Each structure stands twice: as structure tokens, then as C-alpha cells.
mmCIF file of C-alpha atoms in Angstrom:
data_model
loop_
_atom_site.group_PDB
_atom_site.id
_atom_site.type_symbol
_atom_site.label_atom_id
_atom_site.label_comp_id
_atom_site.label_asym_id
_atom_site.label_seq_id
_atom_site.Cartn_x
_atom_site.Cartn_y
_atom_site.Cartn_z
ATOM 1 C CA UNK A 6 31.592 77.855 19.041
ATOM 2 C CA UNK A 7 32.283 74.248 18.478
ATOM 3 C CA UNK A 8 32.254 74.651 14.902
ATOM 4 C CA UNK A 9 34.704 77.334 14.952
ATOM 5 C CA UNK A 10 36.681 75.322 17.614
ATOM 6 C CA UNK A 11 37.073 72.507 15.099
ATOM 7 C CA UNK A 12 38.106 74.986 12.282
ATOM 8 C CA UNK A 13 40.527 76.525 14.652
ATOM 9 C CA UNK A 14 41.809 73.142 15.235
ATOM 10 C CA UNK A 15 43.858 73.248 12.074
ATOM 11 C CA UNK A 16 45.790 75.801 13.614
ATOM 12 C CA UNK A 17 47.638 73.333 15.924
ATOM 13 C CA UNK A 18 48.660 70.527 13.320
ATOM 14 C CA UNK A 19 52.158 71.156 14.594
ATOM 15 C CA UNK A 20 55.138 69.358 15.871
ATOM 16 C CA UNK A 21 57.908 70.125 18.541
ATOM 17 C CA UNK A 22 60.798 70.461 16.777
ATOM 18 C CA UNK A 23 62.792 67.762 14.664
ATOM 19 C CA UNK A 24 62.467 65.340 17.294
ATOM 20 C CA UNK A 25 60.436 62.207 16.750
ATOM 21 C CA UNK A 26 58.502 62.992 19.979
ATOM 22 C CA UNK A 27 55.542 65.197 19.698
ATOM 23 C CA UNK A 28 54.556 68.173 22.015
ATOM 24 C CA UNK A 29 51.288 68.846 24.031
ATOM 25 C CA UNK A 30 49.311 71.656 22.647
ATOM 26 C CA UNK A 31 47.547 73.507 25.373
ATOM 27 C CA UNK A 32 46.058 76.428 23.859
ATOM 28 C CA UNK A 33 44.470 77.322 20.466
ATOM 29 C CA UNK A 34 44.742 80.769 19.086
ATOM 30 C CA UNK A 35 41.538 82.385 19.069
ATOM 31 C CA UNK A 36 40.157 79.614 21.435
ATOM 32 C CA UNK A 37 41.951 79.519 24.396
ATOM 33 C CA UNK A 38 42.945 76.642 26.681
ATOM 34 C CA UNK A 39 42.050 73.250 25.382
ATOM 35 C CA UNK A 40 39.510 71.125 27.456
ATOM 36 C CA UNK A 41 41.386 67.942 26.626
ATOM 37 C CA UNK A 42 44.911 66.725 25.724
ATOM 38 C CA UNK A 43 46.438 67.354 22.195
ATOM 39 C CA UNK A 44 49.608 66.208 21.037
ATOM 40 C CA UNK A 45 50.985 66.639 17.659
ATOM 41 C CA UNK A 46 54.262 65.923 16.037
ATOM 42 C CA UNK A 47 56.435 63.739 13.630
ATOM 43 C CA UNK A 48 57.669 60.266 13.632
ATOM 44 C CA UNK A 49 60.791 59.158 11.660
ATOM 45 C CA UNK A 50 60.115 56.106 9.580
ATOM 46 C CA UNK A 51 63.086 55.489 7.166
ATOM 47 C CA UNK A 52 63.128 58.776 5.037
ATOM 48 C CA UNK A 53 59.456 59.571 5.740
ATOM 49 C CA UNK A 54 58.364 62.290 8.514
ATOM 50 C CA UNK A 55 54.997 61.141 9.323
ATOM 51 C CA UNK A 56 52.768 63.592 10.879
ATOM 52 C CA UNK A 57 50.255 62.862 13.611
ATOM 53 C CA UNK A 58 47.854 64.355 15.964
ATOM 54 C CA UNK A 59 46.637 62.423 19.007
ATOM 55 C CA UNK A 60 43.682 63.292 21.232
ATOM 56 C CA UNK A 61 43.351 61.579 24.612
ATOM 57 C CA UNK A 62 40.233 60.191 25.891
ATOM 58 C CA UNK A 63 38.757 62.057 28.684
ATOM 59 C CA UNK A 64 37.658 58.921 30.305
ATOM 60 C CA UNK A 65 39.285 56.056 32.167
ATOM 61 C CA UNK A 66 42.778 55.403 30.368
ATOM 62 C CA UNK A 67 43.015 52.202 32.131
ATOM 63 C CA UNK A 68 39.578 50.868 30.141
ATOM 64 C CA UNK A 69 39.195 53.079 27.202
ATOM 65 C CA UNK A 70 40.300 52.089 23.936
ATOM 66 C CA UNK A 71 43.250 53.137 21.789
ATOM 67 C CA UNK A 72 42.559 53.797 18.257
ATOM 68 C CA UNK A 73 44.792 54.234 15.015
ATOM 69 C CA UNK A 74 42.847 56.154 12.308
ATOM 70 C CA UNK A 75 43.910 56.541 8.570
ATOM 71 C CA UNK A 76 41.786 58.315 5.818
ATOM 72 C CA UNK A 77 41.609 57.380 2.420
ATOM 73 C CA UNK A 78 42.424 58.940 -0.967
ATOM 74 C CA UNK A 79 45.169 57.501 -1.105
ATOM 75 C CA UNK A 80 46.624 60.771 -0.023
ATOM 76 C CA UNK A 81 43.784 62.598 2.029
ATOM 77 C CA UNK A 82 44.624 63.951 5.416
ATOM 78 C CA UNK A 83 43.343 62.223 8.476
ATOM 79 C CA UNK A 84 42.130 65.696 9.640
ATOM 80 C CA UNK A 85 39.202 65.606 7.269
ATOM 81 C CA UNK A 86 36.672 64.793 8.159
ATOM 82 C CA UNK A 87 36.570 64.871 11.926
ATOM 83 C CA UNK A 88 34.449 66.409 14.408
ATOM 84 C CA UNK A 89 34.843 66.038 18.316
ATOM 85 C CA UNK A 90 32.491 66.640 21.187
ATOM 86 C CA UNK A 91 34.724 68.589 23.086
ATOM 87 C CA UNK A 92 32.666 68.374 26.301
ATOM 88 C CA UNK A 93 32.374 64.445 26.308
ATOM 89 C CA UNK A 94 34.721 62.396 24.689
ATOM 90 C CA UNK A 95 35.187 59.476 26.698
ATOM 91 C CA UNK A 96 35.187 56.498 24.661
ATOM 92 C CA UNK A 97 38.644 56.102 23.109
ATOM 93 C CA UNK A 98 42.126 57.973 22.445
ATOM 94 C CA UNK A 99 42.600 58.209 18.946
ATOM 95 C CA UNK A 100 46.049 58.545 16.917
ATOM 96 C CA UNK A 101 45.396 60.213 13.354
ATOM 97 C CA UNK A 102 48.093 59.857 11.075
ATOM 98 C CA UNK A 103 48.846 61.698 7.774
ATOM 99 C CA UNK A 104 49.775 58.581 5.715
ATOM 100 C CA UNK A 105 51.377 57.824 3.010
ATOM 101 C CA UNK A 106 54.285 60.267 2.715
ATOM 102 C CA UNK A 107 53.160 63.289 0.882
ATOM 103 C CA UNK A 108 49.814 63.445 2.845
ATOM 104 C CA UNK A 109 49.158 66.527 4.909
ATOM 105 C CA UNK A 110 52.349 67.550 6.642
ATOM 106 C CA UNK A 111 54.026 64.493 6.145
ATOM 107 C CA UNK A 112 57.102 64.615 4.063
ATOM 108 C CA UNK A 113 60.187 62.931 2.936
ATOM 109 C CA UNK A 114 63.837 63.721 3.779
ATOM 110 C CA UNK A 115 65.065 62.250 0.099
ATOM 111 C CA UNK A 116 63.861 62.859 -3.182
ATOM 112 C CA UNK A 117 63.278 58.893 -3.830
ATOM 113 C CA UNK A 118 61.402 58.568 -0.539
ATOM 114 C CA UNK A 119 58.151 60.579 -1.742
ATOM 115 C CA UNK A 120 57.203 57.662 -3.812
ATOM 116 C CA UNK A 121 55.008 55.012 -2.009
ATOM 117 C CA UNK A 122 52.710 52.116 -2.604
ATOM 118 C CA UNK A 123 49.985 50.064 -0.830
ATOM 119 C CA UNK A 124 52.470 47.559 0.624
ATOM 120 C CA UNK A 125 54.946 50.248 1.498
ATOM 121 C CA UNK A 126 52.434 52.624 3.188
ATOM 122 C CA UNK A 127 51.025 49.741 5.315
ATOM 123 C CA UNK A 128 54.350 48.736 6.544
ATOM 124 C CA UNK A 129 55.309 52.455 7.167
ATOM 125 C CA UNK A 130 52.056 52.793 9.109
ATOM 126 C CA UNK A 131 52.907 49.693 11.190
ATOM 127 C CA UNK A 132 56.573 50.879 11.966
ATOM 128 C CA UNK A 133 55.192 54.314 12.918
ATOM 129 C CA UNK A 134 52.575 53.018 15.327
ATOM 130 C CA UNK A 135 55.422 50.672 17.079
ATOM 131 C CA UNK A 136 57.639 53.731 17.518
ATOM 132 C CA UNK A 137 54.674 55.877 18.720
ATOM 133 C CA UNK A 138 53.873 53.318 21.268
ATOM 134 C CA UNK A 139 57.348 52.590 22.433
ATOM 135 C CA UNK A 140 57.606 56.488 22.821
ATOM 136 C CA UNK A 141 54.441 56.381 24.869
ATOM 137 C CA UNK A 142 54.604 53.377 26.664
ATOM 138 C CA UNK A 143 51.371 53.888 29.102
ATOM 139 C CA UNK A 144 49.092 53.512 26.018
ATOM 140 C CA UNK A 145 50.758 49.795 25.122
ATOM 141 C CA UNK A 146 48.323 47.960 27.576
ATOM 142 C CA UNK A 147 45.094 49.558 26.130
ATOM 143 C CA UNK A 148 42.998 47.507 24.013
ATOM 144 C CA UNK A 149 44.134 48.583 20.458
ATOM 145 C CA UNK A 150 41.865 49.098 17.149
ATOM 146 C CA UNK A 151 43.051 50.301 13.635
ATOM 147 C CA UNK A 152 40.458 51.894 11.542
ATOM 148 C CA UNK A 153 40.081 53.853 8.293
ATOM 149 C CA UNK A 154 37.639 54.732 5.631
ATOM 150 C CA UNK A 155 37.384 54.954 1.765
ATOM 151 C CA UNK A 156 40.573 53.887 0.061
ATOM 152 C CA UNK A 157 42.037 53.142 3.621
ATOM 153 C CA UNK A 158 39.872 49.920 3.373
ATOM 154 C CA UNK A 159 42.855 48.428 1.363
ATOM 155 C CA UNK A 160 45.407 49.609 3.948
ATOM 156 C CA UNK A 161 44.104 48.970 7.367
ATOM 157 C CA UNK A 162 43.591 45.261 6.934
ATOM 158 C CA UNK A 163 47.316 45.088 5.815
ATOM 159 C CA UNK A 164 48.554 47.312 9.042
ATOM 160 C CA UNK A 165 46.363 44.801 11.072
ATOM 161 C CA UNK A 166 48.102 42.000 9.487
ATOM 162 C CA UNK A 167 51.484 43.295 10.545
ATOM 163 C CA UNK A 168 50.437 43.658 13.932
ATOM 164 C CA UNK A 169 49.020 40.112 13.822
ATOM 165 C CA UNK A 170 52.088 38.569 12.570
ATOM 166 C CA UNK A 171 54.239 40.442 15.099
ATOM 167 C CA UNK A 172 52.396 39.065 17.927
ATOM 168 C CA UNK A 173 52.453 35.539 16.523
ATOM 169 C CA UNK A 174 56.036 36.058 16.238
ATOM 170 C CA UNK A 175 56.394 37.079 19.794
ATOM 171 C CA UNK A 176 57.832 40.687 19.052
ATOM 172 C CA UNK A 177 58.096 42.793 21.906
ATOM 173 C CA UNK A 178 56.477 44.917 22.869
ATOM 174 C CA UNK A 179 53.145 43.092 22.335
ATOM 175 C CA UNK A 180 50.303 45.097 21.236
ATOM 176 C CA UNK A 181 46.942 44.421 22.734
ATOM 177 C CA UNK A 182 45.195 44.388 19.632
ATOM 178 C CA UNK A 183 41.477 43.699 19.620
ATOM 179 C CA UNK A 184 39.955 44.400 16.294
ATOM 180 C CA UNK A 185 39.610 46.888 13.217
ATOM 181 C CA UNK A 186 37.121 49.115 11.437
ATOM 182 C CA UNK A 187 36.595 50.109 7.835
ATOM 183 C CA UNK A 188 34.114 52.378 6.653
ATOM 184 C CA UNK A 189 32.893 52.622 3.244
ATOM 185 C CA UNK A 190 35.991 50.570 2.254
ATOM 186 C CA UNK A 191 37.824 49.905 -0.974
ATOM 187 C CA UNK A 192 38.053 46.162 -0.931
ATOM 188 C CA UNK A 193 38.711 44.737 -4.491
ATOM 189 C CA UNK A 194 39.329 46.909 -7.536
ATOM 190 C CA UNK A 195 37.407 44.740 -9.824
ATOM 191 C CA UNK A 196 34.393 44.266 -7.510
ATOM 192 C CA UNK A 197 34.373 48.069 -6.737
ATOM 193 C CA UNK A 198 34.415 48.795 -10.520
ATOM 194 C CA UNK A 199 31.889 46.352 -11.442
ATOM 195 C CA UNK A 200 29.562 47.475 -8.645
ATOM 196 C CA UNK A 201 29.415 50.876 -9.812
ATOM 197 C CA UNK A 202 27.608 49.885 -13.106
ATOM 198 C CA UNK A 203 25.184 47.784 -11.123
ATOM 199 C CA UNK A 204 24.509 50.789 -8.669
ATOM 200 C CA UNK A 205 24.095 53.141 -11.448
ATOM 201 C CA UNK A 206 21.203 50.781 -12.986
ATOM 202 C CA UNK A 207 19.639 49.903 -9.565
ATOM 203 C CA UNK A 208 19.104 53.769 -9.020
ATOM 204 C CA UNK A 209 17.595 54.493 -12.466
ATOM 205 C CA UNK A 210 20.523 56.450 -13.690
ATOM 206 C CA UNK A 211 20.981 54.431 -16.726
ATOM 207 C CA UNK A 212 18.123 52.728 -18.709
ATOM 208 C CA UNK A 213 17.352 49.160 -18.567
ATOM 209 C CA UNK A 214 18.359 48.918 -22.288
ATOM 210 C CA UNK A 215 21.719 50.456 -21.720
ATOM 211 C CA UNK A 216 22.531 48.068 -18.677
ATOM 212 C CA UNK A 217 21.360 45.122 -20.547
ATOM 213 C CA UNK A 218 23.572 46.055 -23.641
ATOM 214 C CA UNK A 219 26.602 46.695 -21.222
ATOM 215 C CA UNK A 220 26.192 43.291 -19.610
ATOM 216 C CA UNK A 221 25.989 41.530 -22.770
ATOM 217 C CA UNK A 222 28.814 43.504 -24.430
ATOM 218 C CA UNK A 223 31.160 43.165 -21.669
ATOM 219 C CA UNK A 224 29.987 39.784 -20.376
ATOM 220 C CA UNK A 225 29.376 41.363 -16.783
ATOM 221 C CA UNK A 226 32.977 42.411 -16.196
ATOM 222 C CA UNK A 227 33.495 46.302 -16.782
ATOM 223 C CA UNK A 228 37.178 46.417 -15.345
ATOM 224 C CA UNK A 229 40.218 45.969 -17.280
ATOM 225 C CA UNK A 230 38.246 45.697 -20.580
ATOM 226 C CA UNK A 231 40.051 44.622 -23.662
ATOM 227 C CA UNK A 232 40.702 47.574 -25.962
ATOM 228 C CA UNK A 233 39.623 45.522 -29.062
ATOM 229 C CA UNK A 234 35.924 44.782 -27.360
ATOM 230 C CA UNK A 235 34.531 48.250 -28.907
ATOM 231 C CA UNK A 236 31.074 47.223 -28.269
ATOM 232 C CA UNK A 237 31.992 47.000 -24.499
ATOM 233 C CA UNK A 238 33.947 50.323 -24.449
ATOM 234 C CA UNK A 239 30.993 51.953 -26.310
ATOM 235 C CA UNK A 240 28.533 50.829 -23.959
ATOM 236 C CA UNK A 241 30.634 52.022 -20.787
ATOM 237 C CA UNK A 242 31.175 55.502 -22.642
ATOM 238 C CA UNK A 243 27.360 55.730 -22.829
ATOM 239 C CA UNK A 244 27.139 54.868 -19.146
ATOM 240 C CA UNK A 245 29.917 57.221 -18.246
ATOM 241 C CA UNK A 246 28.114 59.820 -20.224
ATOM 242 C CA UNK A 247 24.833 59.682 -18.009
ATOM 243 C CA UNK A 248 26.684 59.904 -14.794
ATOM 244 C CA UNK A 249 29.360 62.247 -15.645
ATOM 245 C CA UNK A 250 27.320 65.286 -14.004
ATOM 246 C CA UNK A 251 26.545 63.601 -10.592
ATOM 247 C CA UNK A 252 28.568 63.957 -7.405
ATOM 248 C CA UNK A 253 29.986 60.468 -7.026
ATOM 249 C CA UNK A 254 29.998 60.540 -3.315
ATOM 250 C CA UNK A 255 26.513 61.427 -3.002
ATOM 251 C CA UNK A 256 24.144 61.524 -5.953
ATOM 252 C CA UNK A 257 21.846 63.419 -4.135
ATOM 253 C CA UNK A 258 24.054 66.131 -3.929
ATOM 254 C CA UNK A 259 25.367 68.842 -6.288
ATOM 255 C CA UNK A 260 28.649 68.250 -8.037
ATOM 256 C CA UNK A 261 30.956 71.135 -7.642
ATOM 257 C CA UNK A 262 34.363 72.179 -9.098
ATOM 258 C CA UNK A 263 36.609 72.904 -6.186
ATOM 259 C CA UNK A 264 39.633 74.768 -6.305
ATOM 260 C CA UNK A 265 41.409 75.070 -3.142
ATOM 261 C CA UNK A 266 41.378 78.789 -2.093
ATOM 262 C CA UNK A 267 44.633 80.965 -2.109
ATOM 263 C CA UNK A 268 45.444 81.865 1.426
ATOM 264 C CA UNK A 269 45.051 85.752 2.216
ATOM 265 C CA UNK A 270 45.712 87.745 5.078
ATOM 266 C CA UNK A 271 42.461 89.607 4.608
ATOM 267 C CA UNK A 272 40.593 86.216 5.163
ATOM 268 C CA UNK A 273 42.438 85.332 8.162
ATOM 269 C CA UNK A 274 42.929 88.933 9.831
ATOM 270 C CA UNK A 275 39.320 90.197 9.443
ATOM 271 C CA UNK A 276 36.883 88.236 11.379
ATOM 272 C CA UNK A 277 38.463 84.840 10.226
ATOM 273 C CA UNK A 278 35.634 82.914 11.992
ATOM 274 C CA UNK A 279 32.611 84.843 10.096
ATOM 275 C CA UNK A 280 34.646 84.652 6.980
ATOM 276 C CA UNK A 281 34.136 80.836 6.647
ATOM 277 C CA UNK A 282 30.996 80.282 8.569
ATOM 278 C CA UNK A 283 29.277 82.576 6.212
ATOM 279 C CA UNK A 284 29.940 80.630 3.213
ATOM 280 C CA UNK A 285 26.613 80.253 0.981
ATOM 281 C CA UNK A 286 23.694 79.071 2.923
ATOM 282 C CA UNK A 287 20.813 79.063 0.101
ATOM 283 C CA UNK A 288 20.255 75.607 -0.614
ATOM 284 C CA UNK A 289 20.625 76.228 -4.549
ATOM 285 C CA UNK A 290 24.043 77.624 -4.093
ATOM 286 C CA UNK A 291 25.284 75.004 -1.200
ATOM 287 C CA UNK A 292 28.268 72.987 -2.139
ATOM 288 C CA UNK A 293 29.904 70.317 0.265
ATOM 289 C CA UNK A 294 33.272 71.543 -1.022
ATOM 290 C CA UNK A 295 32.538 74.783 1.156
ATOM 291 C CA UNK A 296 33.246 72.724 4.128
ATOM 292 C CA UNK A 297 36.667 72.231 3.189
ATOM 293 C CA UNK A 298 37.581 75.862 2.287
ATOM 294 C CA UNK A 299 38.764 76.899 5.628
ATOM 295 C CA UNK A 300 41.109 73.796 6.032
ATOM 296 C CA UNK A 301 43.223 75.085 3.010
ATOM 297 C CA UNK A 302 43.115 78.797 4.340
ATOM 298 C CA UNK A 303 44.215 78.103 8.038
ATOM 299 C CA UNK A 304 46.733 75.460 6.971
ATOM 300 C CA UNK A 305 48.701 77.556 4.506
ATOM 301 C CA UNK A 306 48.595 80.885 6.290
ATOM 302 C CA UNK A 307 52.072 81.981 7.436
ATOM 303 C CA UNK A 308 50.890 82.257 11.101
ATOM 304 C CA UNK A 309 50.013 78.611 11.149
ATOM 305 C CA UNK A 310 53.290 77.640 9.338
ATOM 306 C CA UNK A 311 55.226 79.442 12.099
ATOM 307 C CA UNK A 312 53.654 77.273 14.688
ATOM 308 C CA UNK A 313 56.247 74.363 14.523
ATOM 309 C CA UNK A 314 55.385 73.174 11.306
ATOM 310 C CA UNK A 315 58.536 72.227 9.582
ATOM 311 C CA UNK A 316 58.379 75.189 7.100
ATOM 312 C CA UNK A 317 59.502 74.427 3.492
ATOM 313 C CA UNK A 318 58.930 70.727 4.024
ATOM 314 C CA UNK A 319 55.512 70.829 2.445
ATOM 315 C CA UNK A 320 55.070 73.503 -0.288
ATOM 316 C CA UNK A 321 51.273 73.657 0.007
ATOM 317 C CA UNK A 322 49.063 71.659 2.396
ATOM 318 C CA UNK A 323 46.325 70.012 0.675
ATOM 319 C CA UNK A 324 43.103 68.199 2.122
ATOM 320 C CA UNK A 325 43.856 65.530 -0.463
ATOM 321 C CA UNK A 326 47.152 65.523 -2.232
ATOM 322 C CA UNK A 327 46.075 64.610 -6.049
ATOM 323 C CA UNK A 328 49.785 64.742 -7.241
ATOM 324 C CA UNK A 329 50.970 61.916 -4.846
ATOM 325 C CA UNK A 330 53.628 59.614 -6.222
ATOM 326 C CA UNK A 331 51.796 56.321 -5.417
ATOM 327 C CA UNK A 332 51.572 52.966 -6.757
ATOM 328 C CA UNK A 333 48.251 50.694 -6.121
ATOM 329 C CA UNK A 334 50.064 47.368 -5.851
ATOM 330 C CA UNK A 335 47.204 45.646 -3.951
ATOM 331 C CA UNK A 336 44.135 45.066 -6.309
ATOM 332 C CA UNK A 337 42.157 42.905 -3.637
ATOM 333 C CA UNK A 338 42.216 42.899 0.177
ATOM 334 C CA UNK A 339 39.840 40.091 0.289
ATOM 335 C CA UNK A 340 42.515 37.273 1.020
ATOM 336 C CA UNK A 341 43.814 39.357 3.941
ATOM 337 C CA UNK A 342 40.362 39.701 5.246
ATOM 338 C CA UNK A 343 40.175 35.917 5.166
ATOM 339 C CA UNK A 344 43.422 35.601 7.104
ATOM 340 C CA UNK A 345 42.491 37.764 9.607
ATOM 341 C CA UNK A 346 39.131 35.998 10.009
ATOM 342 C CA UNK A 347 41.169 33.076 11.578
ATOM 343 C CA UNK A 348 42.154 35.380 14.485
ATOM 344 C CA UNK A 349 40.055 36.474 17.452
ATOM 345 C CA UNK A 350 39.273 39.919 16.363
ATOM 346 C CA UNK A 351 36.355 42.261 16.179
ATOM 347 C CA UNK A 352 35.767 43.706 13.029
ATOM 348 C CA UNK A 353 33.161 46.649 11.890
ATOM 349 C CA UNK A 354 32.449 47.244 8.231
ATOM 350 C CA UNK A 355 30.303 50.198 7.691
ATOM 351 C CA UNK A 356 28.109 48.991 4.969
ATOM 352 C CA UNK A 357 24.790 47.369 6.118
ATOM 353 C CA UNK A 358 23.635 45.274 9.383
ATOM 354 C CA UNK A 359 24.962 41.850 9.417
ATOM 355 C CA UNK A 360 26.825 39.751 11.971
ATOM 356 C CA UNK A 361 29.143 36.764 11.667
ATOM 357 C CA UNK A 362 30.884 35.027 14.213
ATOM 358 C CA UNK A 363 33.142 32.097 14.369
ATOM 359 C CA UNK A 364 36.031 30.860 16.604
ATOM 360 C CA UNK A 365 36.334 34.107 18.330
ATOM 361 C CA UNK A 366 36.383 36.341 15.076
ATOM 362 C CA UNK A 367 33.425 38.569 15.156
ATOM 363 C CA UNK A 368 32.358 40.553 12.096
ATOM 364 C CA UNK A 369 29.712 43.406 12.181
ATOM 365 C CA UNK A 370 28.349 44.842 8.981
ATOM 366 C CA UNK A 371 26.590 48.218 9.602
ATOM 367 C CA UNK A 372 24.679 50.918 7.356
ATOM 368 C CA UNK A 373 24.380 54.477 8.092
ATOM 369 C CA UNK A 374 21.210 55.275 6.260
ATOM 370 C CA UNK A 375 21.323 58.270 3.745
ATOM 371 C CA UNK A 376 25.072 58.984 4.169
ATOM 372 C CA UNK A 377 27.229 59.653 1.405
ATOM 373 C CA UNK A 378 30.962 58.822 0.910
ATOM 374 C CA UNK A 379 32.221 58.829 3.588
ATOM 375 C CA UNK A 380 29.563 58.384 6.217
ATOM 376 C CA UNK A 381 31.079 60.412 9.081
ATOM 377 C CA UNK A 382 31.337 63.331 6.837
ATOM 378 C CA UNK A 383 27.238 63.168 6.759
ATOM 379 C CA UNK A 384 26.130 62.078 9.939
ATOM 380 C CA UNK A 385 28.827 62.403 12.602
ATOM 381 C CA UNK A 386 26.553 61.839 15.482
ATOM 382 C CA UNK A 387 25.229 58.490 14.017
ATOM 383 C CA UNK A 388 28.831 57.343 13.217
ATOM 384 C CA UNK A 389 29.822 58.060 16.758
ATOM 385 C CA UNK A 390 26.954 56.080 18.431
ATOM 386 C CA UNK A 391 27.869 53.018 15.813
ATOM 387 C CA UNK A 392 31.300 52.994 17.025
ATOM 388 C CA UNK A 393 30.423 53.526 20.527
ATOM 389 C CA UNK A 394 27.959 50.681 20.351
ATOM 390 C CA UNK A 395 30.434 48.458 18.655
ATOM 391 C CA UNK A 396 33.253 48.955 21.225
ATOM 392 C CA UNK A 397 30.953 47.955 24.052
ATOM 393 C CA UNK A 398 29.821 44.805 22.096
ATOM 394 C CA UNK A 399 26.299 46.141 21.934
ATOM 395 C CA UNK A 400 23.728 45.021 19.139
ATOM 396 C CA UNK A 401 23.497 47.347 16.397
#
């Protein structure tokens, strides 16, 4: 039932009307009255209409934390991958945002407004958060954290820097910022590219001979290779050939070609829950992309679009928008992390367990063993307890 509930949650990715304030969703079609507070809506930031869904903590609102969450891509909806324990959700109120514009149900009111970049997306996200909290002032005093995974590892620190700079400038209202979290984060384009070759060798996906040849021919740098360095290009081509059939998010799982399913009335009208829950369960036929299929069917069904989604603003909802008009104008976020390390912040990086503390800045690295990219999609319960213990300053 809880699995079906989560799938039905897509039905209510809706907003009130054209106003920036959202609306409370009390009932889910096919599920009934919700056991927690869910609000969805749009917030206007310039030409962008940014879609969100907010779930309020069932614990003590005076002491529980407030979390802004982004998903990577860029262009992947923050709906995916998330799962909630609907009977016990006391730790934090979470505001999920579809950003940048063109992600999920977020859209632009002008033709030029569909384009975005790292710096633009981070600034828009900060402005969104400020407008949302001003419209929901009871959450302003709560301890604020920002978080995200994958490519959002480039965006979250930029958003946090905007918040920190606003606090230093005594901007009103003042955010009660406590820290930030990045999971399986993109951090530096050169480091990320070079690490993939080292990773392939460490896991015996390429031979020692090929790896050593690549190191020599490329001088250990596999990013932005000089086109005239044909030996390096040849070595990298051979490495790519060795790994081309592997699923890059988890090399132990099958690589599948995934095409978003076309919505069909039959799939929704005739035992819709059974339709998706009965995806192939034999291990030799299972694929992770099966987990995504229902989101496309629900989100693009006419009955869902009638539930206050602004019809026509997004022609086809995609879990990840591959046609996003986006410029990656930040190549490394390391200097921003260095800047933030001078502030008294709690930071969790989901990688491996290691702690650093200096002048009130506390940085924790933590690994979710056996998980693919990103970890919450593989081990939700383990990630939940990691998150919970970090919030309560317990040793990981």
C-alpha cells in the first residue's frame, strides 16, 4: 500500500491557480485522506514559474529542521527518487523544488526565459526560497538546511553562498541557516572526468596495460584533451569501448535502454496500481528504469493535468529533461566549499566516513556501502538514518 501511495503521490504535483502561493492537498485520488500536510504550487521568479511540493514534519515544528532539496541532472525533477514513511515522519519539513526552469513542471513565461545556467539556477533557487519563506513566515525561525545530489552538488553550495552573503549583509528576513548536504556530488569537472578512468582501472574494467598507456599518453589528465594528441585520444577511446555496455550509475546492474512510456487510458483505467506494480520481477529481466515508468504515465495523464497543473505550460513531463537549454558555467565548486568552510556550518558529503572540524565548521563525509548513483535510490532506509543522525550531531 505504501508503495502504491508513493506512486499515487505524482497525481498531486499540482498548484492552486496562477498565484504564487500554493494549495494544501488533503486527498489523493485512489488513496484517500493524507496522513500528513502536503502543499504544492508555483513561485514566480522573474520569467520562471518554479514548481514545488512541500511536506511538513509530523513532529514538533518548533524544533524540527527545515530542508530545501534539489535533484541533479541538471533537469531532473526533485520528485525522483524519493520515498516517505507516511506513518513516522518527524525529523524535518522538506521543500522539494523542480529547478532549473524546464525541470518537472517548472516553466518560463517567455521564450528567452527557458535558458539557464549554473549561476542563474542557483540565484533563482535562492530567490525562490526567499519568496517561499516570506509567504510562509512560520517556517523562518526553523533551522534551515539545503541539500541535493548528483549535479546539484554544483548548485547547492552556490545557493548556500547566496544565503550566507545575505546573512552577512543583514538582509531581512534573516535565514536561520545551519548547514548543507550534498550526496554523490558533482564537484569539479576535471576531477570528475579524471576519476572515472582511475575508477575503471581500480575495478578491473580495463587492463593494467591500457590504463598505464592512457596515463602516459595523456599525462594523467583525461579532461579537455588536445585534439592533436592522437595517442591520448586513442587510449581514451579504448577505455570507453571497454565500459560502454556498463550502467554508469551502478556497474553491477544491467544497462537498459529506457524510453518514456506513452500515457494510455487503458493503463490508468484498468487496475492502474497493478499495471505498474507487476513490472517484470525475474532478475534476468529486471531493470532500474522500470522504477521510473509509472511517473511518466501518471504525470502526463489527462486526469492528472486537470488537477490544477497549468495545462500546456509543459508539453510532456519528464523525470529528467534531456533537452534542457542549459550552460554549465561553473567548472569547479571547490572554492565555494572553501569559502563556506570559514562559516559555522554543518556539512554532510555522502561519500565515505571522515570528519573535519575547525572554528565551528563541521564537515562529515559518509558512505552508503553498496549503493549506486544516487544512494537514496538504492538504500532509502540507510540514507534516512544517515540523515537523521547527522541532524542530531550523532557520530556516523
